[in-house]
Rosetta silent file (secondary structure, phi, psi, omega in degrees, C-alpha in Angstrom):
SEQUENCE: XXXXXXXXXXXXXXXXXXXXXXXXXXXXXXXXXXXXXXXXXXXXXXXXXXXXXXXXXXXXXXXXXXXXXXXXXXXXXXXXXXXXXXXXXXXXXXXXXXXXXXXXXXXXXXXXXXXXXXXXXXXXXXXXXXXXXXXXXXXXXXXXXXXXXXXXXXXXXXXXXXXXXXXXXXXXXXXXXXXXXXXXXXXXXXXXXXXXXXXXXXXXXXXXXXXXXXXXXXXXXXXXXXXXXXXXXXXXXXXXXXXXXXXXXXXXXXXXXXXXXXXXXXXXXXXXXXXXXXXXXXXXXXXXXXXXXXXXXXXXXXXXXXXXXXXXXXXXXXXXXXXXXXXXXXXXXXXXX
SCORE:     score description
SCORE:     0.000 S_00000001
   1 L     0.000  132.762 -178.242   76.004  144.429  112.939 S_00000001
   2 E  -120.696  150.747  167.801   73.522  147.271  113.416 S_00000001
   3 E  -117.812  124.464 -176.551   71.714  148.801  116.367 S_00000001
   4 E   -97.480 -179.218 -176.667   68.459  150.455  115.349 S_00000001
   5 L   -62.895  -19.307  177.983   66.323  153.147  116.999 S_00000001
   6 L   -84.766   -3.026 -179.779   64.410  150.414  118.889 S_00000001
   7 L    84.516    7.748  178.519   67.631  149.290  120.560 S_00000001
   8 L   -85.065  139.808  176.511   67.680  145.954  118.690 S_00000001
   9 E  -103.424  127.963 -175.042   71.019  144.586  117.494 S_00000001
  10 E  -124.254  136.487  172.586   70.901  142.823  114.133 S_00000001
  11 L   -85.878  109.723 -166.059   73.485  140.752  112.267 S_00000001
  12 L   -97.147  -44.587 -167.133   72.906  142.255  108.834 S_00000001
  13 L  -152.485  146.346 -176.092   75.494  141.220  106.304 S_00000001
  14 L  -152.277  135.509  173.810   78.483  138.933  105.953 S_00000001
  15 L  -145.879  134.133  -21.599   81.049  138.062  103.275 S_00000001
  16 L   -69.222 -156.993 -175.964   82.134  135.309  102.929 S_00000001
  17 L   -78.548  157.532  171.651   80.260  133.178  105.457 S_00000001
  18 L  -123.354  151.841  179.836   81.422  132.545  109.023 S_00000001
  19 L   -66.985  158.950 -175.662   80.656  129.490  111.153 S_00000001
  20 H   -62.988  -34.184 -178.705   77.951  129.739  113.804 S_00000001
  21 H   -67.464  -46.225  178.590   80.483  129.428  116.662 S_00000001
  22 H   -64.944  -37.324  178.675   82.646  132.305  115.391 S_00000001
  23 H   -60.167  -43.240  177.985   79.502  134.320  114.719 S_00000001
  24 H   -62.133  -41.344  179.213   78.441  133.906  118.376 S_00000001
  25 H   -63.165  -46.549 -179.598   81.904  134.993  119.527 S_00000001
  26 H   -60.504  -41.510  178.576   81.827  138.093  117.287 S_00000001
  27 H   -64.353  -38.457 -178.742   78.390  139.044  118.585 S_00000001
  28 H   -70.581  -27.140 -178.933   79.539  138.629  122.196 S_00000001
  29 H   -84.442  -21.577 -176.837   82.603  140.863  121.627 S_00000001
  30 L   -74.086  126.715 -174.790   80.636  143.606  119.875 S_00000001
  31 H   -66.486  -14.664 -179.903   79.712  146.338  122.380 S_00000001
  32 H   -69.512  -24.209 -177.768   76.298  146.790  120.675 S_00000001
  33 H   -93.747   -4.876 -176.941   75.095  143.474  122.115 S_00000001
  34 L   -91.485  145.817 -176.382   76.324  144.225  125.650 S_00000001
  35 L   -68.188  -30.227 -174.351   74.007  145.659  128.286 S_00000001
  36 L   -64.804  161.815  179.565   76.592  148.122  129.575 S_00000001
  37 L   -87.295    2.956 -178.296   76.736  151.676  128.286 S_00000001
  38 L   -67.794  129.939 -178.710   80.433  151.221  127.489 S_00000001
  39 L  -112.242  116.349 -178.480   81.172  152.128  123.894 S_00000001
  40 L  -109.696  114.568 -176.655   84.323  150.561  122.443 S_00000001
  41 L   -69.322  -28.769 -177.389   85.390  152.004  119.097 S_00000001
  42 E  -153.222  125.281  173.546   87.844  149.160  118.428 S_00000001
  43 E  -133.359  157.438  177.730   88.468  145.728  119.973 S_00000001
  44 E  -146.730  160.641  179.263   90.387  142.705  118.747 S_00000001
  45 E  -173.003 -171.109 -176.385   91.009  139.110  119.736 S_00000001
  46 E  -137.562  138.416  176.220   91.569  135.579  118.549 S_00000001
  47 E  -146.626  127.682 -179.867   89.325  132.533  118.354 S_00000001
  48 L    49.331   49.540  177.120   90.170  129.177  116.720 S_00000001
  49 L    61.263   18.973  174.683   93.315  130.625  115.105 S_00000001
  50 E  -117.450  127.275  175.206   91.329  133.430  113.476 S_00000001
  51 E   -83.311  141.960  174.571   91.961  137.052  114.462 S_00000001
  52 E  -126.846  143.934 -178.721   88.947  139.354  114.599 S_00000001
  53 E  -130.697  117.879 -174.171   88.938  143.152  114.573 S_00000001
  54 E  -117.729  119.530  178.829   85.693  144.950  115.458 S_00000001
  55 E  -110.542  131.504 -177.911   85.190  148.673  114.814 S_00000001
  56 E  -119.950  135.025 -179.095   82.041  150.358  116.115 S_00000001
  57 E  -129.039  150.596  176.178   80.717  153.738  114.982 S_00000001
  58 E   -98.470  139.048  179.045   77.852  155.969  116.050 S_00000001
  59 L   -96.201  115.190 -174.370   75.606  157.374  113.334 S_00000001
  60 L  -105.391  -77.808 -176.357   75.050  161.052  114.091 S_00000001
  61 L   -66.915  164.571  177.656   74.069  163.443  111.299 S_00000001
  62 L   -57.834  126.951 -177.961   71.365  162.441  108.810 S_00000001
  63 L  -135.644 -176.632  176.706   72.903  159.785  106.563 S_00000001
  64 L   -68.236  -13.253 -178.537   71.884  157.053  104.151 S_00000001
  65 L   -89.471   89.897 -176.983   71.553  154.790  107.217 S_00000001
  66 L   -75.262  134.513  176.515   67.941  155.373  108.150 S_00000001
  67 L    63.060   16.634  177.519   66.845  154.451  111.723 S_00000001
  68 E  -105.679  128.593  179.884   70.350  153.160  112.573 S_00000001
  69 E   -96.183  -37.953  179.825   72.008  154.573  115.728 S_00000001
  70 E  -143.893  158.882  169.716   75.248  152.528  115.743 S_00000001
  71 E  -149.557  156.137  177.358   76.933  149.846  113.671 S_00000001
  72 E  -123.608  141.539  173.410   79.949  147.538  113.966 S_00000001
  73 E  -114.369  123.747  177.649   82.182  146.163  111.244 S_00000001
  74 E  -109.082  125.817  175.925   84.018  142.925  112.058 S_00000001
  75 E  -112.885  129.662  176.089   86.968  141.900  109.898 S_00000001
  76 E  -106.571  148.078 -175.567   88.478  138.433  110.371 S_00000001
  77 E  -155.668  168.507  178.667   92.033  137.615  109.301 S_00000001
  78 L   -94.990   -8.204 -176.408   94.874  135.160  109.783 S_00000001
  79 L  -114.632  153.580  175.705   97.406  137.803  110.901 S_00000001
  80 L   -89.984  113.005  177.177   97.897  139.897  114.038 S_00000001
  81 L  -165.354   74.685 -175.547   97.952  143.569  113.050 S_00000001
  82 H   -55.562  -41.658 -176.981   95.496  145.775  114.980 S_00000001
  83 H   -63.766  -40.982  179.757   96.726  149.048  113.443 S_00000001
  84 H   -60.300  -49.437 -175.008   96.325  147.722  109.900 S_00000001
  85 H   -76.475  -25.726  174.970   92.756  146.524  110.429 S_00000001
  86 H   -67.792  -44.044 -179.431   91.742  149.589  112.484 S_00000001
  87 H   -63.787  -44.700 -179.526   92.890  151.875  109.638 S_00000001
  88 H   -65.497  -41.982 -178.303   91.114  149.780  106.995 S_00000001
  89 H   -65.889  -32.666  178.259   87.928  149.512  109.066 S_00000001
  90 H   -61.966  -39.832  177.782   87.766  153.294  109.529 S_00000001
  91 H   -65.744  -43.996  178.830   87.606  153.677  105.737 S_00000001
  92 H   -60.077  -40.172  179.676   84.912  150.968  105.512 S_00000001
  93 H   -61.967  -45.472 -179.321   82.900  152.766  108.218 S_00000001
  94 H   -62.167  -38.823  178.143   83.038  156.075  106.341 S_00000001
  95 H   -63.839  -41.408 -176.745   81.897  154.310  103.161 S_00000001
  96 H   -68.107  -39.784  178.860   79.005  152.642  104.960 S_00000001
  97 H   -64.264  -39.777 -176.889   77.831  155.904  106.557 S_00000001
  98 H   -71.816  -45.632 -171.889   77.972  157.652  103.174 S_00000001
  99 H   -99.082  -21.165  179.350   76.338  155.000  100.987 S_00000001
 100 L    66.068   16.357 -178.592   74.228  153.035  103.495 S_00000001
 101 L  -140.360  144.740 -179.958   74.996  149.854  101.559 S_00000001
 102 H   -75.408   -6.584 -174.789   77.629  147.159  101.987 S_00000001
 103 H   -60.800  -46.314 -179.467   78.352  147.065   98.232 S_00000001
 104 H   -63.273  -38.290  177.979   80.964  149.854   98.332 S_00000001
 105 H   -62.936  -42.279  179.947   82.635  148.207  101.331 S_00000001
 106 H   -59.097  -44.252  179.229   82.700  144.942   99.450 S_00000001
 107 H   -61.969  -44.043 -179.848   84.436  146.593   96.477 S_00000001
 108 H   -63.630  -41.911 -179.411   87.059  148.163   98.769 S_00000001
 109 H   -61.093  -46.137 -178.848   87.619  144.831  100.549 S_00000001
 110 H   -67.060  -37.472  177.831   88.186  142.964   97.265 S_00000001
 111 H   -62.437  -41.830  178.843   90.524  145.730   95.987 S_00000001
 112 H   -66.416  -40.924  179.553   92.639  145.430   99.143 S_00000001
 113 H   -62.421  -40.947 -173.625   92.680  141.635   98.847 S_00000001
 114 H   -90.617  -35.312 -174.668   93.766  141.700   95.204 S_00000001
 115 H  -114.784  -10.905  179.718   95.861  144.884   94.945 S_00000001
 116 L    74.289   14.652 -177.691   96.861  145.674   98.549 S_00000001
 117 E  -147.498  149.000  175.784   95.512  149.213   98.191 S_00000001
 118 E  -143.514  115.164 -176.712   92.229  151.074   98.583 S_00000001
 119 L  -119.507  136.710  179.456   92.055  154.705   97.500 S_00000001
 120 L  -157.082  129.008 -175.165   89.196  157.105   97.847 S_00000001
 121 L   -59.164  -50.043 -173.630   89.310  160.906   97.890 S_00000001
 122 L   -84.671  -22.290 -175.145   86.659  161.497  100.509 S_00000001
 123 L  -103.930   -1.134 -179.953   87.195  158.355  102.625 S_00000001
 124 L    91.190  168.554 -179.816   91.011  158.272  102.756 S_00000001
 125 L  -118.785  158.236 -176.541   93.473  155.755  101.349 S_00000001
 126 E  -140.294  128.413  177.072   94.861  152.513  102.737 S_00000001
 127 E  -123.999  125.774  179.520   97.994  150.629  101.708 S_00000001
 128 H   -58.689  -38.321 -173.918   98.811  147.180  103.109 S_00000001
 129 H   -68.297  -12.298  175.341  102.553  147.829  102.743 S_00000001
 130 H   -75.842  -10.306 -171.662  102.311  150.701  105.266 S_00000001
 131 L  -120.164   70.225  179.008  101.455  148.142  107.953 S_00000001
 132 L   -66.290  140.877 -176.825  104.457  145.885  108.428 S_00000001
 133 H   -62.147  -31.690  178.811  103.873  143.111  110.998 S_00000001
 134 H   -60.547  -35.810  177.638  107.046  144.143  112.860 S_00000001
 135 H   -63.170  -40.654 -179.813  105.418  147.520  113.537 S_00000001
 136 H   -64.958  -39.655  179.390  102.437  145.717  115.067 S_00000001
 137 H   -64.363  -31.705 -175.442  104.765  143.643  117.280 S_00000001
 138 L  -100.379    7.758 -172.764  106.494  146.801  118.526 S_00000001
 139 L   -71.053  -29.825 -179.188  103.384  148.991  118.844 S_00000001
 140 L   -82.121  178.603 -179.001  102.883  148.543  122.591 S_00000001
 141 L  -114.695  107.958  176.344  105.134  149.876  125.362 S_00000001
 142 H   -68.232  -28.946  179.911  107.360  147.407  127.211 S_00000001
 143 H   -65.134  -36.416  177.928  108.619  150.369  129.273 S_00000001
 144 H   -65.939  -38.881  178.513  105.084  150.915  130.631 S_00000001
 145 H   -61.625  -47.672 -177.894  104.879  147.239  131.657 S_00000001
 146 H   -68.461  -35.919  179.449  108.224  147.450  133.522 S_00000001
 147 H   -64.960  -32.747  179.085  107.298  150.808  135.042 S_00000001
 148 H   -78.415  -39.794 -171.537  104.136  149.200  136.488 S_00000001
 149 H  -110.455   -9.718  176.283  105.644  145.899  137.692 S_00000001
 150 H    53.780 -133.547 -177.784  109.369  146.620  138.192 S_00000001
 151 H   -61.331  -23.735 -179.401  111.387  143.545  139.192 S_00000001
 152 H   -68.594  -10.426  175.521  108.225  141.427  139.097 S_00000001
 153 H   -58.270  -25.933 -179.890  108.402  141.653  135.277 S_00000001
 154 H   -62.489  -28.002  177.819  110.829  138.692  135.630 S_00000001
 155 H   -66.240  -43.374  179.239  107.819  136.537  136.608 S_00000001
 156 H   -65.661  -42.651  179.019  106.156  137.381  133.277 S_00000001
 157 H   -59.640  -47.837 -178.555  109.437  136.799  131.400 S_00000001
 158 H   -63.211  -44.388 -179.951  109.963  133.406  133.059 S_00000001
 159 H   -60.194  -41.454 -179.856  106.348  132.322  132.449 S_00000001
 160 H   -69.864  -42.108  178.682  106.637  133.234  128.762 S_00000001
 161 H   -60.087  -37.849 -177.192  110.031  131.554  128.351 S_00000001
 162 L   -90.746    7.756  178.935  108.618  128.362  129.890 S_00000001
 163 L    56.097   46.650  177.170  105.393  128.580  127.797 S_00000001
 164 L   -87.434  173.600 -177.938  103.174  128.859  130.862 S_00000001
 165 E   -98.563  116.377 -179.754   99.550  130.050  130.971 S_00000001
 166 E  -108.660  126.701  174.649   99.183  133.740  131.897 S_00000001
 167 E  -113.771  132.498 -179.813   95.754  135.193  132.671 S_00000001
 168 E  -118.413  131.148  177.194   95.352  138.978  132.935 S_00000001
 169 E  -117.820  134.676  169.662   92.296  140.650  134.450 S_00000001
 170 L  -155.028  138.551 -177.689   91.207  144.281  134.118 S_00000001
 171 L   -67.471  -21.040 -178.902   87.625  145.621  134.040 S_00000001
 172 L  -100.346  122.381 -177.937   88.444  147.888  131.056 S_00000001
 173 H   -61.807  -36.657 -179.181   88.957  146.120  127.721 S_00000001
 174 H   -60.136  -41.828  179.765   91.156  148.965  126.388 S_00000001
 175 H   -65.686  -39.010  178.593   93.640  148.489  129.255 S_00000001
 176 H   -61.886  -47.917 -177.358   93.666  144.718  128.651 S_00000001
 177 H   -62.837  -42.343 -177.311   94.373  145.051  124.929 S_00000001
 178 H   -64.848  -41.780 -175.948   97.141  147.598  125.496 S_00000001
 179 H   -77.297  -48.718 -172.243   98.914  145.518  128.160 S_00000001
 180 H   -66.904  -33.347 -175.964   98.551  141.963  126.833 S_00000001
 181 H   -65.240  -21.727 -178.256   99.695  142.728  123.281 S_00000001
 182 H   -78.165  -32.948 -167.344  103.140  143.783  124.581 S_00000001
 183 H   -57.070  -39.410  179.659  103.938  140.601  126.520 S_00000001
 184 H   -59.222  -20.631  179.758  104.976  138.303  123.608 S_00000001
 185 H   -67.525  -18.196  176.641  107.794  140.794  122.917 S_00000001
 186 H   -66.287  -23.308  174.233  109.498  139.567  126.121 S_00000001
 187 H  -117.004   62.822 -173.441  110.315  136.398  124.138 S_00000001
 188 L   -59.446  -28.907 -177.461  111.215  138.209  120.932 S_00000001
 189 L   -60.991  -22.238  179.782  113.271  135.247  119.634 S_00000001
 190 L   -91.750  -25.939 -175.862  109.985  133.400  118.976 S_00000001
 191 L    42.881   50.629 -173.566  108.065  136.341  117.430 S_00000001
 192 L  -117.298   98.253  178.052  104.949  134.368  118.275 S_00000001
 193 H   -93.124    2.544  178.228  101.787  136.426  118.790 S_00000001
 194 H   -70.283  -15.475  178.678   99.571  133.372  118.264 S_00000001
 195 H   -77.174   -8.474 -175.206   99.847  132.829  122.052 S_00000001
 196 E   -88.357  124.531  174.834   97.882  136.071  122.562 S_00000001
 197 E  -130.379   80.643 -166.301   94.147  135.851  123.364 S_00000001
 198 L   -74.432  -14.632 -173.894   93.534  139.390  124.614 S_00000001
 199 L  -141.685   92.249 -175.478   89.736  139.313  124.981 S_00000001
 200 L  -118.089  138.759  172.323   88.213  136.094  126.315 S_00000001
 201 L  -102.337  156.186 -179.360   84.810  135.468  127.885 S_00000001
 202 L   -81.668   59.205  177.010   84.165  132.624  130.337 S_00000001
 203 L  -108.573  156.006 -177.659   82.112  130.622  127.831 S_00000001
 204 H   -57.227  -45.915 -175.936   82.552  126.920  127.090 S_00000001
 205 H   -62.179  -44.451 -177.283   83.475  127.481  123.422 S_00000001
 206 H   -71.630  -38.682 -179.370   86.139  130.097  124.168 S_00000001
 207 H   -69.965  -35.291  177.169   87.669  128.242  127.114 S_00000001
 208 H   -62.939  -42.255  178.321   87.795  125.023  125.117 S_00000001
 209 H   -64.204  -42.268 -179.514   89.660  126.872  122.356 S_00000001
 210 H   -62.680  -41.124 -175.969   92.040  128.421  124.906 S_00000001
 211 H   -68.636  -12.231  176.312   92.824  125.075  126.504 S_00000001
 212 L   -73.662  -18.352 -178.099   94.125  123.749  123.161 S_00000001
 213 L   -90.454  130.371 -179.257   97.131  126.081  123.548 S_00000001
 214 L   -66.299  -36.470  176.734   99.964  124.749  125.753 S_00000001
 215 L  -139.432  145.379 -177.358  100.933  128.277  126.834 S_00000001
 216 E  -157.988  167.455  168.742   99.061  131.550  126.362 S_00000001
 217 E  -118.607  116.852 -176.559   98.389  135.125  127.443 S_00000001
 218 E  -123.857  130.924  179.660   94.644  135.519  127.976 S_00000001
 219 E  -104.305  137.378 -179.174   92.811  138.720  128.882 S_00000001
 220 E  -134.276  139.394  172.238   89.500  138.791  130.774 S_00000001
 221 L   -93.716  -16.398 -177.251   87.223  141.634  131.908 S_00000001
 222 L   -79.813  118.498 -178.225   85.175  139.243  134.093 S_00000001
 223 H   -63.092  -20.204 -178.936   86.461  139.279  137.728 S_00000001
 224 H   -63.344  -16.264 -178.820   85.250  135.659  138.183 S_00000001
 225 H   -63.331  -24.039 -179.099   88.312  134.486  136.246 S_00000001
 226 H   -63.815  -22.197  178.807   90.367  134.948  139.440 S_00000001
 227 H   -89.078   -3.398 -176.271   88.565  131.862  140.831 S_00000001
 228 L   -97.699   67.724 -176.977   89.423  129.745  137.765 S_00000001
 229 H   -63.896  -14.671  176.237   92.819  128.437  138.884 S_00000001
 230 H   -71.169  -11.475 -175.787   92.454  125.661  136.258 S_00000001
 231 H   -99.046  -13.215 -173.477   93.080  128.341  133.605 S_00000001
 232 L  -140.020  152.417  168.333   96.356  129.887  134.771 S_00000001
 233 L   -99.890  -31.690  178.495   99.887  129.353  136.066 S_00000001
 234 E  -131.317  130.927  179.462  100.349  133.104  136.556 S_00000001
 235 E  -115.252  126.845  179.603   97.520  135.534  137.352 S_00000001
 236 E  -111.571  114.418  171.786   97.933  139.265  136.736 S_00000001
 237 E   -90.621   98.250 -168.936   95.512  141.619  138.485 S_00000001
 238 L   -69.551  -38.417 -177.664   96.274  144.575  136.242 S_00000001
 239 L   -69.364  -30.119  178.662   94.259  147.252  138.041 S_00000001
 240 L   -97.488   -1.014 -178.306   95.941  146.440  141.398 S_00000001
 241 L    55.495   45.939  179.916   99.384  145.704  139.830 S_00000001
 242 E  -120.651  130.225  176.718   99.586  142.298  141.540 S_00000001
 243 E  -113.784  129.436 -179.984  101.099  139.150  139.975 S_00000001
 244 E  -122.850  134.603  175.536  100.394  135.754  141.568 S_00000001
 245 E   -97.391  129.696 -178.136  102.011  132.418  140.709 S_00000001
 246 L   -68.738  156.126 -177.871   99.635  129.469  141.145 S_00000001
 247 H   -55.285  -42.413 -174.753  100.560  126.698  143.577 S_00000001
 248 H   -69.034  -20.894 -177.321  100.958  124.139  140.789 S_00000001
 249 H  -101.124   -3.043 -173.547  103.484  126.323  138.891 S_00000001
 250 L   -60.198  -38.680 -177.172  105.618  127.393  141.881 S_00000001
 251 L   -65.297  -47.959 -179.725  108.205  124.634  141.452 S_00000001
 252 L   -67.700  -28.371 -174.774  108.844  125.370  137.738 S_00000001
 253 L   -97.598   11.907 -178.654  108.777  129.131  138.394 S_00000001
 254 L   -57.920  134.337 -175.261  111.193  129.107  141.382 S_00000001
 255 L   -98.789  146.353  178.410  113.440  132.197  141.215 S_00000001
 256 L  -144.636 -160.312 -175.480  117.192  132.336  141.782 S_00000001
 257 H   -59.023  -41.567 -179.070  120.348  134.333  141.036 S_00000001
 258 H   -61.536  -42.628  179.915  119.910  134.052  137.237 S_00000001
 259 H   -64.055  -39.641  179.923  116.364  135.435  137.435 S_00000001
 260 H   -63.035  -41.723  179.888  117.558  138.333  139.605 S_00000001
 261 H   -62.146  -46.162  179.822  120.260  139.122  137.057 S_00000001
 262 H   -66.519  -42.843  179.526  117.762  139.093  134.136 S_00000001
 263 H   -58.470  -43.700  179.576  115.222  141.102  136.180 S_00000001
 264 H   -64.727  -39.621  178.872  117.813  143.787  136.950 S_00000001
 265 H   -62.164  -43.295 -179.946  118.801  143.971  133.280 S_00000001
 266 H   -61.495  -47.486 -177.393  115.139  144.423  132.249 S_00000001
 267 H   -65.476  -46.084 -179.279  114.549  147.162  134.848 S_00000001
 268 H   -60.822  -44.907 -179.212  117.793  149.036  134.117 S_00000001
 269 H   -62.993  -44.032 -176.931  117.165  148.986  130.373 S_00000001
 270 H   -70.365  -29.791 -178.402  113.525  150.110  130.753 S_00000001
 271 H   -82.907  -11.167  179.810  114.398  152.899  133.204 S_00000001
 272 L   -70.958  113.784 -176.766  117.036  154.378  130.893 S_00000001
 273 L   -62.337  -21.789  179.995  115.401  157.563  129.505 S_00000001
 274 L   -78.162  -19.943 -175.017  117.596  157.273  126.395 S_00000001
 275 L   -84.059  132.925  173.660  116.281  153.795  125.552 S_00000001
 276 L   -83.065  169.981  176.801  113.311  153.359  123.232 S_00000001
 277 H   -59.695  -40.914 -178.525  110.849  150.475  123.671 S_00000001
 278 H   -68.150  -30.251  176.617  112.467  148.622  120.775 S_00000001
 279 H   -68.010  -39.855  178.474  115.912  149.062  122.393 S_00000001
 280 H   -61.565  -45.124  178.617  114.593  147.534  125.645 S_00000001
 281 H   -60.768  -39.992  179.290  113.200  144.561  123.683 S_00000001
 282 H   -64.702  -43.654  179.709  116.566  144.204  121.950 S_00000001
 283 H   -60.121  -43.144  179.564  118.457  144.266  125.283 S_00000001
 284 H   -66.070  -41.779 -178.165  116.195  141.532  126.696 S_00000001
 285 H   -62.772  -39.122  178.372  116.503  139.527  123.468 S_00000001
 286 H   -61.343  -43.061  179.051  120.327  139.648  123.568 S_00000001
 287 H   -65.791  -41.343  179.361  120.257  138.191  127.117 S_00000001
 288 H   -61.052  -45.008 -179.388  117.704  135.542  126.056 S_00000001
 289 H   -62.453  -35.542  177.900  119.869  134.491  123.108 S_00000001
 290 H   -64.258  -44.203  178.544  122.863  134.147  125.428 S_00000001
 291 H   -63.090  -44.760 -178.853  120.844  131.828  127.728 S_00000001
 292 H   -66.565  -36.197  177.956  119.585  129.799  124.750 S_00000001
 293 H   -63.657  -41.240  176.998  123.106  129.525  123.268 S_00000001
 294 H   -63.881  -39.169 -179.428  124.321  128.109  126.608 S_00000001
 295 H   -65.504  -43.458  178.927  121.374  125.711  126.646 S_00000001
 296 H   -64.003  -38.997  178.114  122.144  124.500  123.097 S_00000001
 297 H   -62.619  -40.077  177.340  125.829  124.050  124.078 S_00000001
 298 H   -65.003  -40.248 -179.673  124.712  121.893  127.034 S_00000001
 299 H   -64.674  -39.043 -178.261  122.442  119.899  124.712 S_00000001
 300 H   -65.753  -20.872  177.318  125.287  119.327  122.250 S_00000001
 301 L   -76.669  -18.043 -173.481  127.309  117.641  124.991 S_00000001
 302 L   -97.267  162.684  176.694  124.532  115.065  125.392 S_00000001
 303 H   -63.221  139.671 -178.520  123.487  112.088  123.338 S_00000001
 304 H    62.023   13.375 -176.089  121.044  113.045  120.504 S_00000001
 305 H    53.541   36.696  177.351  121.740  116.708  121.417 S_00000001
 306 L  -123.334  136.979 -176.817  118.982  116.419  124.025 S_00000001
 307 E   -80.605  144.584  171.610  119.372  117.470  127.655 S_00000001
 308 L  -123.022  160.150  179.006  118.689  115.166  130.600 S_00000001
 309 H   -62.608  -38.990  179.300  118.345  116.075  134.270 S_00000001
 310 H   -61.402  -42.561  179.301  121.370  113.866  135.052 S_00000001
 311 H   -62.273  -39.747  178.889  123.407  115.749  132.439 S_00000001
 312 H   -66.080  -40.026 -176.873  122.413  119.095  133.964 S_00000001
 313 H   -61.551  -30.230 -179.620  123.289  117.942  137.485 S_00000001
 314 L   -63.411  -20.272 -178.410  126.892  117.271  136.412 S_00000001
 315 L   -88.154   -5.736  177.333  127.372  121.023  135.904 S_00000001
 316 L    51.832   46.636  174.760  126.495  121.822  139.561 S_00000001
 317 L   -70.999  157.216  171.129  124.348  124.855  138.757 S_00000001
 318 L   -57.094  146.820 -174.465  122.534  126.583  141.660 S_00000001
 319 H   -50.599  -44.169 -177.323  119.226  124.692  142.207 S_00000001
 320 H   -67.338  -35.246  178.778  116.981  127.478  140.812 S_00000001
 321 H   -68.882  -44.867  178.707  119.157  127.841  137.676 S_00000001
 322 H   -58.981  -44.432  179.908  119.209  124.077  137.102 S_00000001
 323 H   -61.561  -44.646 -179.707  115.439  123.973  137.541 S_00000001
 324 H   -64.533  -45.699 -178.929  114.923  126.877  135.103 S_00000001
 325 H   -63.795  -36.960  178.948  117.248  125.379  132.467 S_00000001
 326 H   -63.136  -48.796 -179.250  115.504  122.002  132.764 S_00000001
 327 H   -70.805  -31.879  177.017  112.029  123.520  132.192 S_00000001
 328 H   -68.462  -38.371  176.879  113.382  125.828  129.472 S_00000001
 329 H   -60.284  -38.879  177.970  114.882  122.809  127.668 S_00000001
 330 H   -65.140  -43.570 -179.092  111.410  121.241  127.744 S_00000001
 331 H   -65.975  -33.656 -177.815  109.820  124.434  126.346 S_00000001
 332 L   -93.715    8.516  178.777  112.456  124.679  123.584 S_00000001
 333 L    59.572   39.911  177.383  112.168  120.948  122.760 S_00000001
 334 L  -113.075   13.565 -176.948  115.754  120.282  123.816 S_00000001
 335 E  -103.334  135.917  175.411  114.830  117.782  126.534 S_00000001
 336 L   -80.036  121.611 -177.778  115.139  114.033  126.132 S_00000001
 337 L   -83.152    0.000    0.000  111.749  112.588  127.040 S_00000001
């Protein structure tokens, strides 16, 4: 996508083809098509199970790109790895500025696809094996999340464990991307980043795609999303550090002694200056595994190894714990329907 000296944004070149719906989404996410003066060098998101990574560059000194002021390169992929695609896109951008033609980019793209490497003296080198997916999962800071929300982080943990719908609002896309990408790590046992939709607009196509997911983390820059209670069980106003549980989710999200215990563990681990972000994730994961092991043990006592509410009641758990275990069994497919 190019922006020329007349201020027009043009979709110039594409390999291979993309569907018209995805093309519209990519154009809407690209800062060159937005009226605001905000310039975003890199954004990413997901639409219809395809990840997109958009890098935007300004053309400054005289280059082969005549009459072009800015351009964006969008790479689509099946995997979540912002650092990998940001690094690769930077090389593609340098090639495009130098040669003014997509041919060199195309060659680099095919080399990476076939050999996993792209080397160039003046434009830098890129190796796929330097970008392990685990690194991408651990790239954000769980400590920053806990430092902002403290004990209320337990609301996010519970919502994720129960596969609820979390909507996050912040006017700055960079803040949204940084915060939302960390949240799936709270349920590390699933290692499931497909629930992440960090950059969503309130359009029919995108909301329809979002609604296909039973539980998700969705980021919005549009403040109107706060009025769309049909989209969330938990609403996070990131700029004001406020988390709200919707009326319809209050029963499933009721907090008790177990939640307090997990919340304290999360806060203590995150506040320990000796602990790294990955250590905090590990501490939370150990506690999660303990809860899941207990849940599986309860299931094994039941017929078909599936839990029933009657079976849970026989253990005389505190009401909030019983309620949480019941909804967790449903989320983990351990509930007899």
